[in-house]
Short mmCIF file of C-alpha atoms and ligand atoms in Angstrom, two decimals:
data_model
loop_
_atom_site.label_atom_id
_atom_site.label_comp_id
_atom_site.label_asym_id
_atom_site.label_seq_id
_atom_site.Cartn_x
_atom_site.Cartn_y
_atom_site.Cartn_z
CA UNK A 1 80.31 105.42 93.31
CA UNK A 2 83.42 104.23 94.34
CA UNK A 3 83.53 100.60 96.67
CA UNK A 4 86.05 99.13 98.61
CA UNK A 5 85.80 95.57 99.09
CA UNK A 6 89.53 94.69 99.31
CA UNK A 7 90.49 96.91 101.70
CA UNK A 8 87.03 95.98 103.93
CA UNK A 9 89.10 92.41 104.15
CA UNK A 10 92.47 93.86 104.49
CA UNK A 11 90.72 95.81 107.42
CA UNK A 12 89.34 92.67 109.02
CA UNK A 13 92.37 90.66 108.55
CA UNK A 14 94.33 93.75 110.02
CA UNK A 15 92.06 94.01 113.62
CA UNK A 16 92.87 90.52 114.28
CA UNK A 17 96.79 91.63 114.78
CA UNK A 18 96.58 94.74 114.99
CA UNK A 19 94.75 96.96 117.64
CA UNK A 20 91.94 99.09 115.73
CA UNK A 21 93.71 97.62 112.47
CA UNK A 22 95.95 100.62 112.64
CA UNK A 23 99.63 101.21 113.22
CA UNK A 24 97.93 104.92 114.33
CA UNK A 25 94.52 106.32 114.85
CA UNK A 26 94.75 109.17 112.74
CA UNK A 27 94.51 106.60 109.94
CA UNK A 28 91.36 104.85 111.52
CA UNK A 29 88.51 107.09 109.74
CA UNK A 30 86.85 107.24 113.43
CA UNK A 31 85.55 110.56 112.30
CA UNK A 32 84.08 109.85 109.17
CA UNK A 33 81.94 107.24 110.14
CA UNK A 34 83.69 104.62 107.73
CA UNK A 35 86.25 101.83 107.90
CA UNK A 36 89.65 103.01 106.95
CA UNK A 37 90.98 102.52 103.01
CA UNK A 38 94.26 100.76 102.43
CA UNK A 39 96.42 102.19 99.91
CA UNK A 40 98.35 100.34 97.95
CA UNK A 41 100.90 102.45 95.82
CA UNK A 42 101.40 106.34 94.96
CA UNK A 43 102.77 108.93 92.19
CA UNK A 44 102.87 112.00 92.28
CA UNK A 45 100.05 114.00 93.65
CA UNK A 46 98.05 110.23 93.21
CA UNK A 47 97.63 107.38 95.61
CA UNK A 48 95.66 104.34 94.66
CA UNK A 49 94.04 102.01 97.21
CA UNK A 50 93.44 98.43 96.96
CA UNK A 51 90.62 98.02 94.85
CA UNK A 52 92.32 100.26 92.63
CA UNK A 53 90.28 103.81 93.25
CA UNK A 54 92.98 106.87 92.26
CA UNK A 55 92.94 110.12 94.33
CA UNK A 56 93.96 113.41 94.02
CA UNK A 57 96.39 112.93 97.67
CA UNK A 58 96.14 115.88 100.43
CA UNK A 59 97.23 113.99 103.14
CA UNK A 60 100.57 112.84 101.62
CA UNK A 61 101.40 110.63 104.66
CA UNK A 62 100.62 113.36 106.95
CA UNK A 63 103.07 115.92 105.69
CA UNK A 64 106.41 114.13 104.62
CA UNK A 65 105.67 113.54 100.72
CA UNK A 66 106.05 117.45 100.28
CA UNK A 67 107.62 116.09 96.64
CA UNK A 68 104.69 114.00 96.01
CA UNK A 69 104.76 110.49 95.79
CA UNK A 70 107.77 107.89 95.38
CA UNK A 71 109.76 111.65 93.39
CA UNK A 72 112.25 109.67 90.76
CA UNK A 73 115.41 111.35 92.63
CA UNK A 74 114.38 110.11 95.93
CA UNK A 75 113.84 106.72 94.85
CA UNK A 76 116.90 106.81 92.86
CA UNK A 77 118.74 107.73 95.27
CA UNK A 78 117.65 105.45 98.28
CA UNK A 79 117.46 102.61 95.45
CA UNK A 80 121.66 103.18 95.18
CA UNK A 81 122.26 103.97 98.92
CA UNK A 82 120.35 99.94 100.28
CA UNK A 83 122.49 98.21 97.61
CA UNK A 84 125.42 99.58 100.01
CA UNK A 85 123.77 98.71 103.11
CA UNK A 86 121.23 99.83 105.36
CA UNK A 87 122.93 101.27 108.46
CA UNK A 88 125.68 100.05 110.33
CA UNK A 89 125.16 101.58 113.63
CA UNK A 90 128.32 104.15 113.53
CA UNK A 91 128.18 107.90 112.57
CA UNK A 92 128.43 108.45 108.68
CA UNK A 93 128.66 111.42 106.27
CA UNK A 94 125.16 111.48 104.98
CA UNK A 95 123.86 112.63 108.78
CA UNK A 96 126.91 115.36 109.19
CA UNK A 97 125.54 116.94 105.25
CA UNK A 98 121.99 116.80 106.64
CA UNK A 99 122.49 118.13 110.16
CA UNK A 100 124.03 120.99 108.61
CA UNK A 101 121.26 121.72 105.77
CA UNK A 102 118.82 121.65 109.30
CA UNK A 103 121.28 123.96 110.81
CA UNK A 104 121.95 126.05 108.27
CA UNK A 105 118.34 126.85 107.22
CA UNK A 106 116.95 126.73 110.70
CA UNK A 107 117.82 130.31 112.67
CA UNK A 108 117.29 128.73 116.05
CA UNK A 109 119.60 125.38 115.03
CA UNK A 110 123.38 125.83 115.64
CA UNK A 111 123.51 121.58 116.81
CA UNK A 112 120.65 119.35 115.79
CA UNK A 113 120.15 115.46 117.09
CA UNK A 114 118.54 113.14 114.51
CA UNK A 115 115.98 110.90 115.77
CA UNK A 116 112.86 108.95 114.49
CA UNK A 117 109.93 110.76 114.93
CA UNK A 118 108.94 113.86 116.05
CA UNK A 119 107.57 112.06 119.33
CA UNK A 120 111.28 111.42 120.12
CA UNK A 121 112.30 114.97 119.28
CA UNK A 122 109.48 116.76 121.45
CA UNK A 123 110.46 114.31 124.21
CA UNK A 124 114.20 114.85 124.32
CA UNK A 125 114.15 118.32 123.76
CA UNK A 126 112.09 118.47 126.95
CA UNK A 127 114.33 116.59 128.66
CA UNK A 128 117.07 118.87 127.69
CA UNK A 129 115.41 122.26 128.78
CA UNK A 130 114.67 120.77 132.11
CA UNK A 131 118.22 119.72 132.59
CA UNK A 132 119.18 122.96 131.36
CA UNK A 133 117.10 125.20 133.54
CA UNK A 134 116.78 122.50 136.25
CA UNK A 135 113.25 123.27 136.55
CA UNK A 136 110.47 121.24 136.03
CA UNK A 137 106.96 122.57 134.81
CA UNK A 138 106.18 122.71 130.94
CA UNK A 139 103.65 124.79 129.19
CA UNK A 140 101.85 123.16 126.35
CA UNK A 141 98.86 124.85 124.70
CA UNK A 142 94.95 123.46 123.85
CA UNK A 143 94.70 121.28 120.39
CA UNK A 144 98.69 121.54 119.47
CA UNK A 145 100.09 117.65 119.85
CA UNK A 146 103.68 117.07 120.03
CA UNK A 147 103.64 112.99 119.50
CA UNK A 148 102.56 110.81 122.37
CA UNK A 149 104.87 111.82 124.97
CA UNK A 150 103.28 111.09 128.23
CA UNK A 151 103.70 114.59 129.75
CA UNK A 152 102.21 116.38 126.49
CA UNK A 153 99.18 113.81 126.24
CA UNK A 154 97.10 116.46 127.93
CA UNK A 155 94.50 118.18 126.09
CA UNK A 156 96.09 117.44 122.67
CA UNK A 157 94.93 117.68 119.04
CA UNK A 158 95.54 115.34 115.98
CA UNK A 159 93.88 111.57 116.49
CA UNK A 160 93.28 112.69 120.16
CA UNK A 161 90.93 115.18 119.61
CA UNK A 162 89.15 113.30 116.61
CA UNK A 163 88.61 110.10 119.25
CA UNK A 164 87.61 112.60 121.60
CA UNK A 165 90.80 111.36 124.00
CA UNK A 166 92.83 114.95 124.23
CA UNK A 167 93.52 113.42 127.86
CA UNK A 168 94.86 110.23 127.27
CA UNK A 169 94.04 107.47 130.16
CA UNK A 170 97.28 105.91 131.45
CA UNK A 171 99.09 109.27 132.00
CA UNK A 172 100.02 109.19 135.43
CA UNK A 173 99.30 112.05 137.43
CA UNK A 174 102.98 112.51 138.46
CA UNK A 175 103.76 112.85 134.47
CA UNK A 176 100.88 115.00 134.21
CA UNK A 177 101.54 117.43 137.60
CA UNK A 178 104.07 119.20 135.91
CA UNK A 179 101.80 120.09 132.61
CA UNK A 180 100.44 123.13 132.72
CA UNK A 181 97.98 123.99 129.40
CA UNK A 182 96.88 127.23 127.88
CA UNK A 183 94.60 128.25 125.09
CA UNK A 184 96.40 128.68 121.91
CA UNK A 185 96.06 132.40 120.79
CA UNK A 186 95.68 133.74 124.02
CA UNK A 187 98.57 136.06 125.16
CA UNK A 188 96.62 137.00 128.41
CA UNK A 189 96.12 133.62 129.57
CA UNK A 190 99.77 132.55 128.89
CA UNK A 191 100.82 135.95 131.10
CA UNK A 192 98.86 135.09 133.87
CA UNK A 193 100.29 131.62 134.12
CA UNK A 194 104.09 132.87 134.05
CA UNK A 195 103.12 135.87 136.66
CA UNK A 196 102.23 133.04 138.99
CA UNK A 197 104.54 130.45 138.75
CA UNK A 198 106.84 131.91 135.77
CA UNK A 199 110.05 130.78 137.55
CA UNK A 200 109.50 127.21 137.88
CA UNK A 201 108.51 126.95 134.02
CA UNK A 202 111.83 124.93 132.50
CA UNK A 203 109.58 125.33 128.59
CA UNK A 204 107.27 126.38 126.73
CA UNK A 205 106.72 124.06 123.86
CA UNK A 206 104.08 125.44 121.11
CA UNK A 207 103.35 124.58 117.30
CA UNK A 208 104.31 127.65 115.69
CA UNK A 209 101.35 127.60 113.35
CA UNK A 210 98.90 125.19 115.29
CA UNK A 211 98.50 122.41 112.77
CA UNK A 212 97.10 119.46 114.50
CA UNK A 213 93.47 121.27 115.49
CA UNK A 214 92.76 121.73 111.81
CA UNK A 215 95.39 124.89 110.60
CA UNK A 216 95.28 127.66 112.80
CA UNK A 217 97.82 130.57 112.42
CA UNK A 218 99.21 132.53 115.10
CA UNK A 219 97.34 135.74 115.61
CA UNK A 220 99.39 139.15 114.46
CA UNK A 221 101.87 139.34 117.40
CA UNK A 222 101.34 136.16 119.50
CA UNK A 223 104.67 134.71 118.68
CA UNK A 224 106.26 137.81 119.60
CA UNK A 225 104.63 137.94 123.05
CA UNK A 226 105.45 134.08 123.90
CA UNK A 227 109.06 135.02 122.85
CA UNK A 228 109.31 137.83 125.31
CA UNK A 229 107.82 136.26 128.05
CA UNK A 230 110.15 133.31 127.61
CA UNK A 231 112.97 135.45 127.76
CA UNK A 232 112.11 137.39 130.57
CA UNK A 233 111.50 134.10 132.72
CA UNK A 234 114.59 132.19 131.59
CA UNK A 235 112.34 129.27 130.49
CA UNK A 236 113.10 127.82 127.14
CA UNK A 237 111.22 128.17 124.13
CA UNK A 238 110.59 125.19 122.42
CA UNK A 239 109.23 125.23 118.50
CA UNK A 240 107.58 122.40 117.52
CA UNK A 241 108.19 122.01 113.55
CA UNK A 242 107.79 118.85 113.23
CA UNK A 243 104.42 119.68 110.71
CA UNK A 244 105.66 123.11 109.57
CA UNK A 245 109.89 122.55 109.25
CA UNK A 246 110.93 122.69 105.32
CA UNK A 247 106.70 122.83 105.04
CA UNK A 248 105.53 126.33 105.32
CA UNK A 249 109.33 127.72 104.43
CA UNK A 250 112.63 126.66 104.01
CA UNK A 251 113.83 127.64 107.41
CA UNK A 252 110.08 126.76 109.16
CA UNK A 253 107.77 129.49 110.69
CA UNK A 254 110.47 131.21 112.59
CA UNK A 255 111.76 132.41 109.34
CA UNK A 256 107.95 133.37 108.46
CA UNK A 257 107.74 134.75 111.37
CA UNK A 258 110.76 136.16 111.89
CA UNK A 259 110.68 134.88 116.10
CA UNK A 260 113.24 132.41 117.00
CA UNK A 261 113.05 129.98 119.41
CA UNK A 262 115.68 128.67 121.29
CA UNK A 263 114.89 124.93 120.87
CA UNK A 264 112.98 123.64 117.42
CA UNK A 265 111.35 120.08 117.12
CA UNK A 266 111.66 118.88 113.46
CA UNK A 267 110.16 115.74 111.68
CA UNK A 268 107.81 115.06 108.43
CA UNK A 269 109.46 116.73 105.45
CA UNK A 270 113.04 116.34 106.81
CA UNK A 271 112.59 112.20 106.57
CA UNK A 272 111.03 112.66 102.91
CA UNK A 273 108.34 109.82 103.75
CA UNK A 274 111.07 107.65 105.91
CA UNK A 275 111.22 108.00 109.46
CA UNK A 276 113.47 110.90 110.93
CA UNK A 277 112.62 113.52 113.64
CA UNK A 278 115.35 115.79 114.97
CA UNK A 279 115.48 118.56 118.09
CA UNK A 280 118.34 120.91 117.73
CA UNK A 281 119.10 124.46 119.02
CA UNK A 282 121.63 126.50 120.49
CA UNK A 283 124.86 124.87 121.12
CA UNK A 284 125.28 125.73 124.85
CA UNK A 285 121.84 123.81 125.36
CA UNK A 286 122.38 121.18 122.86
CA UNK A 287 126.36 120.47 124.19
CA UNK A 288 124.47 119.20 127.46
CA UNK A 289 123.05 115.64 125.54
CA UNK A 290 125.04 112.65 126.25
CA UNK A 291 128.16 111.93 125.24
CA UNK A 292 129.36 115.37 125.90
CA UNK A 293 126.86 116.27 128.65
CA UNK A 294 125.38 114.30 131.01
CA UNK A 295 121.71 114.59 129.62
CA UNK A 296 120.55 111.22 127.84
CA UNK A 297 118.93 110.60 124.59
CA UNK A 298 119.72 107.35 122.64
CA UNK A 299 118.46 105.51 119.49
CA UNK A 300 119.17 102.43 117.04
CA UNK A 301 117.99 103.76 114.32
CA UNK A 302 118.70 107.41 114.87
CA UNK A 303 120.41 108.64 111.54
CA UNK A 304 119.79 105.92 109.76
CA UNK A 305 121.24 106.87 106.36
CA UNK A 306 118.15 105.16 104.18
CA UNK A 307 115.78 107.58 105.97
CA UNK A 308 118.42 109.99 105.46
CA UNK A 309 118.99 109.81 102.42
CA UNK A 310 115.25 110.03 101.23
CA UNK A 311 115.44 113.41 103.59
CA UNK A 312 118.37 114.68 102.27
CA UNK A 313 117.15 114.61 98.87
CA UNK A 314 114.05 116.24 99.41
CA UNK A 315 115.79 118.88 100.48
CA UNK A 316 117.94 118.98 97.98
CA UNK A 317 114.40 119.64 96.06
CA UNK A 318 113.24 122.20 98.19
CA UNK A 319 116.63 124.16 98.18
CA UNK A 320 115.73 125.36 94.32
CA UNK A 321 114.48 129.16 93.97
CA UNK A 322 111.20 129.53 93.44
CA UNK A 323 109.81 126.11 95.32
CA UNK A 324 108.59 127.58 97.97
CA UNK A 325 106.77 130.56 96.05
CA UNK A 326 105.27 127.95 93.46
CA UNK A 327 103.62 126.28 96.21
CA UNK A 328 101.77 128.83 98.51
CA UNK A 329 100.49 130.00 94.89
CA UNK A 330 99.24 126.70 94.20
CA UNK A 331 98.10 126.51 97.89
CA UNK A 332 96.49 130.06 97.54
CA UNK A 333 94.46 128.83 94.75
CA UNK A 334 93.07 125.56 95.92
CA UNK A 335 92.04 127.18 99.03
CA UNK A 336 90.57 130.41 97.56
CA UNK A 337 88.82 128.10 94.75
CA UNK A 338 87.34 125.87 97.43
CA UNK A 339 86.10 128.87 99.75
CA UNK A 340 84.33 130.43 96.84
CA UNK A 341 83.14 127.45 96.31
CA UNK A 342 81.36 127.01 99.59
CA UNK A 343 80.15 130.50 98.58
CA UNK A 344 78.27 129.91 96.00
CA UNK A 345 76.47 127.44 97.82
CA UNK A 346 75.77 128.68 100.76
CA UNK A 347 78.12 126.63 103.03
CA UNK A 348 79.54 128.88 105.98
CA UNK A 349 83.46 128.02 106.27
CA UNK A 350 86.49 129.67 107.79
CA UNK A 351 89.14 128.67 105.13
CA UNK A 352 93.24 129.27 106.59
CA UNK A 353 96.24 128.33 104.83
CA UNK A 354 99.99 129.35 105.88
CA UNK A 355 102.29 128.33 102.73
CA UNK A 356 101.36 124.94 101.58
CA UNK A 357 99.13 123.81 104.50
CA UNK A 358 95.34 124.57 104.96
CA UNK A 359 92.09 123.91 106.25
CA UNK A 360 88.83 124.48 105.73
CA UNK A 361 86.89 125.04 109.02
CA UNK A 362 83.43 124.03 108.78
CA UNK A 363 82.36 127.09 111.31
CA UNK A 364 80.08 130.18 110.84
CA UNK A 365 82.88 132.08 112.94
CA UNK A 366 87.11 132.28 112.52
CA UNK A 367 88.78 130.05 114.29
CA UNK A 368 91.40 131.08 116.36
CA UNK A 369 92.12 128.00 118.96
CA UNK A 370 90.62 125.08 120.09
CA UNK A 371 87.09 125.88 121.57
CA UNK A 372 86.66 127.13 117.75
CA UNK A 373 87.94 124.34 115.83
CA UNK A 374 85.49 122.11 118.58
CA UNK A 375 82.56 123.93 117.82
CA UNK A 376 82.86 122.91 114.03
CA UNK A 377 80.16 120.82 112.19
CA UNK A 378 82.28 117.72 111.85
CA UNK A 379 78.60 116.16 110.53
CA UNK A 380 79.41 118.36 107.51
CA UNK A 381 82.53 117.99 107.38
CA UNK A 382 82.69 114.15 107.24
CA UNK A 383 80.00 114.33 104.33
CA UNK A 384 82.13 116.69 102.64
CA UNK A 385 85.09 114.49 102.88
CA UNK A 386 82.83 111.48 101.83
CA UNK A 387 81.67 113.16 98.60
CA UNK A 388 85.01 114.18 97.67
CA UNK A 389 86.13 110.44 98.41
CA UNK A 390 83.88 109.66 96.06
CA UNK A 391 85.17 112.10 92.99
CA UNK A 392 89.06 111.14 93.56
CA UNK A 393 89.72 113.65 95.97
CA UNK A 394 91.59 112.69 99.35
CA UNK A 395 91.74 114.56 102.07
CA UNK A 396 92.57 113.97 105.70
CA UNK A 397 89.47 112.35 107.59
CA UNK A 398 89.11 114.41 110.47
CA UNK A 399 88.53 118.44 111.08
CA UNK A 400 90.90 118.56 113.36
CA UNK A 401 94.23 117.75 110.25
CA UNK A 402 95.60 120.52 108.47
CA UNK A 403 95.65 119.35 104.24
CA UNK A 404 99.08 119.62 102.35
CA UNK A 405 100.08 120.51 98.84
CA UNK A 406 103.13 118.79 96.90
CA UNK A 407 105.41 120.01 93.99
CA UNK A 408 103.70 117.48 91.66
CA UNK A 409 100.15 119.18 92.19
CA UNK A 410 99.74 120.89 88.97
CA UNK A 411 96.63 123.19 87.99
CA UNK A 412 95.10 120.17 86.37
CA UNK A 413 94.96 118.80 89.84
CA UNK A 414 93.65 121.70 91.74
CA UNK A 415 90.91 122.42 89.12
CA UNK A 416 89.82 118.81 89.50
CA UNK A 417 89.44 119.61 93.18
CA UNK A 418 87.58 122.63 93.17
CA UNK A 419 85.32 121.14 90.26
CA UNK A 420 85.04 118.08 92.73
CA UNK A 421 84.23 120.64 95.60
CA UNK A 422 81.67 123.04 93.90
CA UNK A 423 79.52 119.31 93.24
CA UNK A 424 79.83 118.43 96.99
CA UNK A 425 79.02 121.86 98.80
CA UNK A 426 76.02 121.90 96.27
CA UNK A 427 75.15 118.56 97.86
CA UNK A 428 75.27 119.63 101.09
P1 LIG B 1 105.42 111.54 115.06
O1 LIG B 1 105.86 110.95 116.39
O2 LIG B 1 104.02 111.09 114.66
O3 LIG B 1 106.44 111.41 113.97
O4 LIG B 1 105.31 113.14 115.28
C1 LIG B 1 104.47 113.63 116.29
C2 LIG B 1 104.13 115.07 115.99
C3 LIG B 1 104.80 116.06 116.69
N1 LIG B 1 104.54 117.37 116.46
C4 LIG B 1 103.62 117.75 115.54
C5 LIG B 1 103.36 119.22 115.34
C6 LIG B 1 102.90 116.78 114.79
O5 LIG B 1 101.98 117.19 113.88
C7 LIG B 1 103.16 115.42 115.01
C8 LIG B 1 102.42 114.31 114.26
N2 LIG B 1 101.30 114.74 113.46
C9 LIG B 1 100.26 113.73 113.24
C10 LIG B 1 99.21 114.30 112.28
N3 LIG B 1 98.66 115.53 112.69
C11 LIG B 1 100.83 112.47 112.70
C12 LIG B 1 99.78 111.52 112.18
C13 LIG B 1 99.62 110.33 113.10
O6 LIG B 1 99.64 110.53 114.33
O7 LIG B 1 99.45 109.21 112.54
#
């Protein structure tokens, strides 16, 4: 049995400063009934906390660390950029090369914005579609979470849903009046909102695959049908790849998918662990954003070329044939192994996985949208996260987070995990 001692004072030092101890909830363990572990340093598929306790790393910062842990040529790389300087608050090359990998690989992207998070990029890029439509009420959908943003704070997934907050308290209601929410999944619903008030809708803004209620695809056509009814209204439709950009393919579920959007959020991979969001789309929309249009949108930091670089080079990594294809196999197996796994003893799960991303439901039924991933045995699951804990296997510590897969999990790796699992379901 593993302890943690160090990071149990870390964690009391931390609340005195810092609200919950966190710098964000997601990372607070509410769920799992335990006091958050600190980590102290990673490689590879590894991260090691501060009593020293190695794991087998599915959360990988939430998405970013698609490469795995401090990757040789990142580090290299941002080691050579800082001894030139940090940023110097003017444009430079580095953001023109990786604005046009982003709009290059992205169908949807002909002009992207850099920003630093994907909170920033869901915010401005509603900001644009209501400028450019000059209408006002945006459609969001049950259990998908596009960063804080006050408007999108309603009924939202990630740390909201695992604190039981999907409302948050301090929206105001005039930020909130112009929400309108749907169930994710649910074609009819979405129609009979646009037959009523269809015109007024300035976007739609949905998580292509829903990632942030536990992973939950879109169901055969749904895309499709949001697409069309976008069109036919005028309103803008606004992809929210912020988890699944450079994760699930190079050019993001629109390229899966084959639906493009006409606006796409972007964040995680594309900072390769440093902070960078971006919104980008087509250029008659994007040519309205201050300086050229009158639309604002602003940030120090935006572009920084440390972040960057650390994104460009990752994907520079993911650009190589066969990257992509290596890891939904090694995706395919983990996921397989630990479903047969629950199996063979007699655990009922819904396992989904779209390329490298996955979940595994702990629910007798599929789960299609949020009033499935709710009615999940999060008892369960938080045991089952507990007793992989305990055998060197990480993974995120809530129901409601999709897992990732790096390059640098080998088979070694995902044996260890499905051994690991097979031990824990039996335990259950
Ligand atoms: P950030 O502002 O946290 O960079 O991005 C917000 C965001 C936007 N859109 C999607 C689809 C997202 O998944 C996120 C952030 N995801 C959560 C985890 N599910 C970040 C973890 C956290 O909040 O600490």
């Amino acid at each position: 049995m593993r302890n943690w001692e160090r990071s149990q004072e870390l964690f009391e030092e931390a609340k005195q400063y810092i609200p919950g101890g966190v710098n964000s909830p997601a990372r607070a363990f509410g769920s799992v009934a335990m006091d958050p572990i600190f980590m102290e340093r990673g490689r590879g598929a590894y991260v090691y906390d501060a009593d020293g306790n190695g794991y087998i790393d599915y959360v990988l910062s939430w998405g970013p660390l698609i490469l795995g842990h401090a990757h040789p040529d990142v580090v290299a790389a941002l080691q050579s950029r800082a001894r030139l300087g940090t940023g110097f608050g003017t444009p430079t090359e580095l953001e023109t090369e990786l604005a046009r990998v982003i709009a290059d690989a992205v169908p949807s992207i002909e002009q992207v914005r850099l920003v630093n998070s994907g909170t920033e990029a869901a915010m401005s890029a509603l900001r644009l579609a209501r400028a450019y439509t000059g209408r006002e009420i945006i459609v969001k959908f049950d259990g998908c979470y596009h960063g804080h943003v006050d408007s999108l704070l309603i009924k939202a997934g990630s740390g909201a849903l695992t604190h039981g907050e999907p409302t948050s308290p301090g929206v105001s209601s005039a930020a909130a009046a112009q929400t309108r929410t749907c169930p994710y999944n649910d074609l009819e619903a979405l129609k009979d909102l646009f037959a009523g008030e269809g015109e007024q809708v300035a976007a739609v803004i949905i998580e292509p695959v829903a990632g942030n209620m536990g992973c939950v695809p879109p169901r055969e056509g749904y895309l499709q049908g949001v697409r069309e009814l976008t069109e036919r209204y005028g309103s803008v439709l606004i992809f929210d790849e912020v988890m699944t950009g450079f994760r699930v393919a190079w050019g993001g579920a629109q390229t899966l998918f084959g639906v493009t959007p006409d606006m796409t959020c972007l964040g995680k991979v594309i900072g390769g662990g440093l902070p960078v969001g971006a919104f980008g789309g087509k250029r008659e929309i994007m040519q309205l954003l201050s300086p050229v249009g009158a639309v604002y949108q602003a940030g120090t930091l935006s572009g920084n070329p440390l972040a960057v670089t650390a994104g460009h080079e990752t994907l520079a990594s993911l650009s190589e044939p066969g990257v992509y294809e290596a890891l939904s196999a090694r995706t395919e197996q983990l996921s397989w192994g630990l479903l047969r796994a629950a199996e063979s003893a007699g655990v009922p799960v819904y396992a989904t996985r779209v390329g490298s991303m996955f979940t595994t439901f702990f629910s007798e039924h599929p789960v299609y949208d949020l009033a499935g991933a709710s009615a999940c045995n999060t008892d369960r699951f938080a045991r089952f996260f507990m007793g992989l804990l305990h055998r060197g296997v990480y993974i995120a510590p809530s129901q409601f987070e999709s897992g990732f897969v790096s390059t640098a999990h080998g088979e070694g790796e995902i044996e260890q995990t499905i051994a690991a699992a097979e031990e824990v379901f039996r335990e259950l």
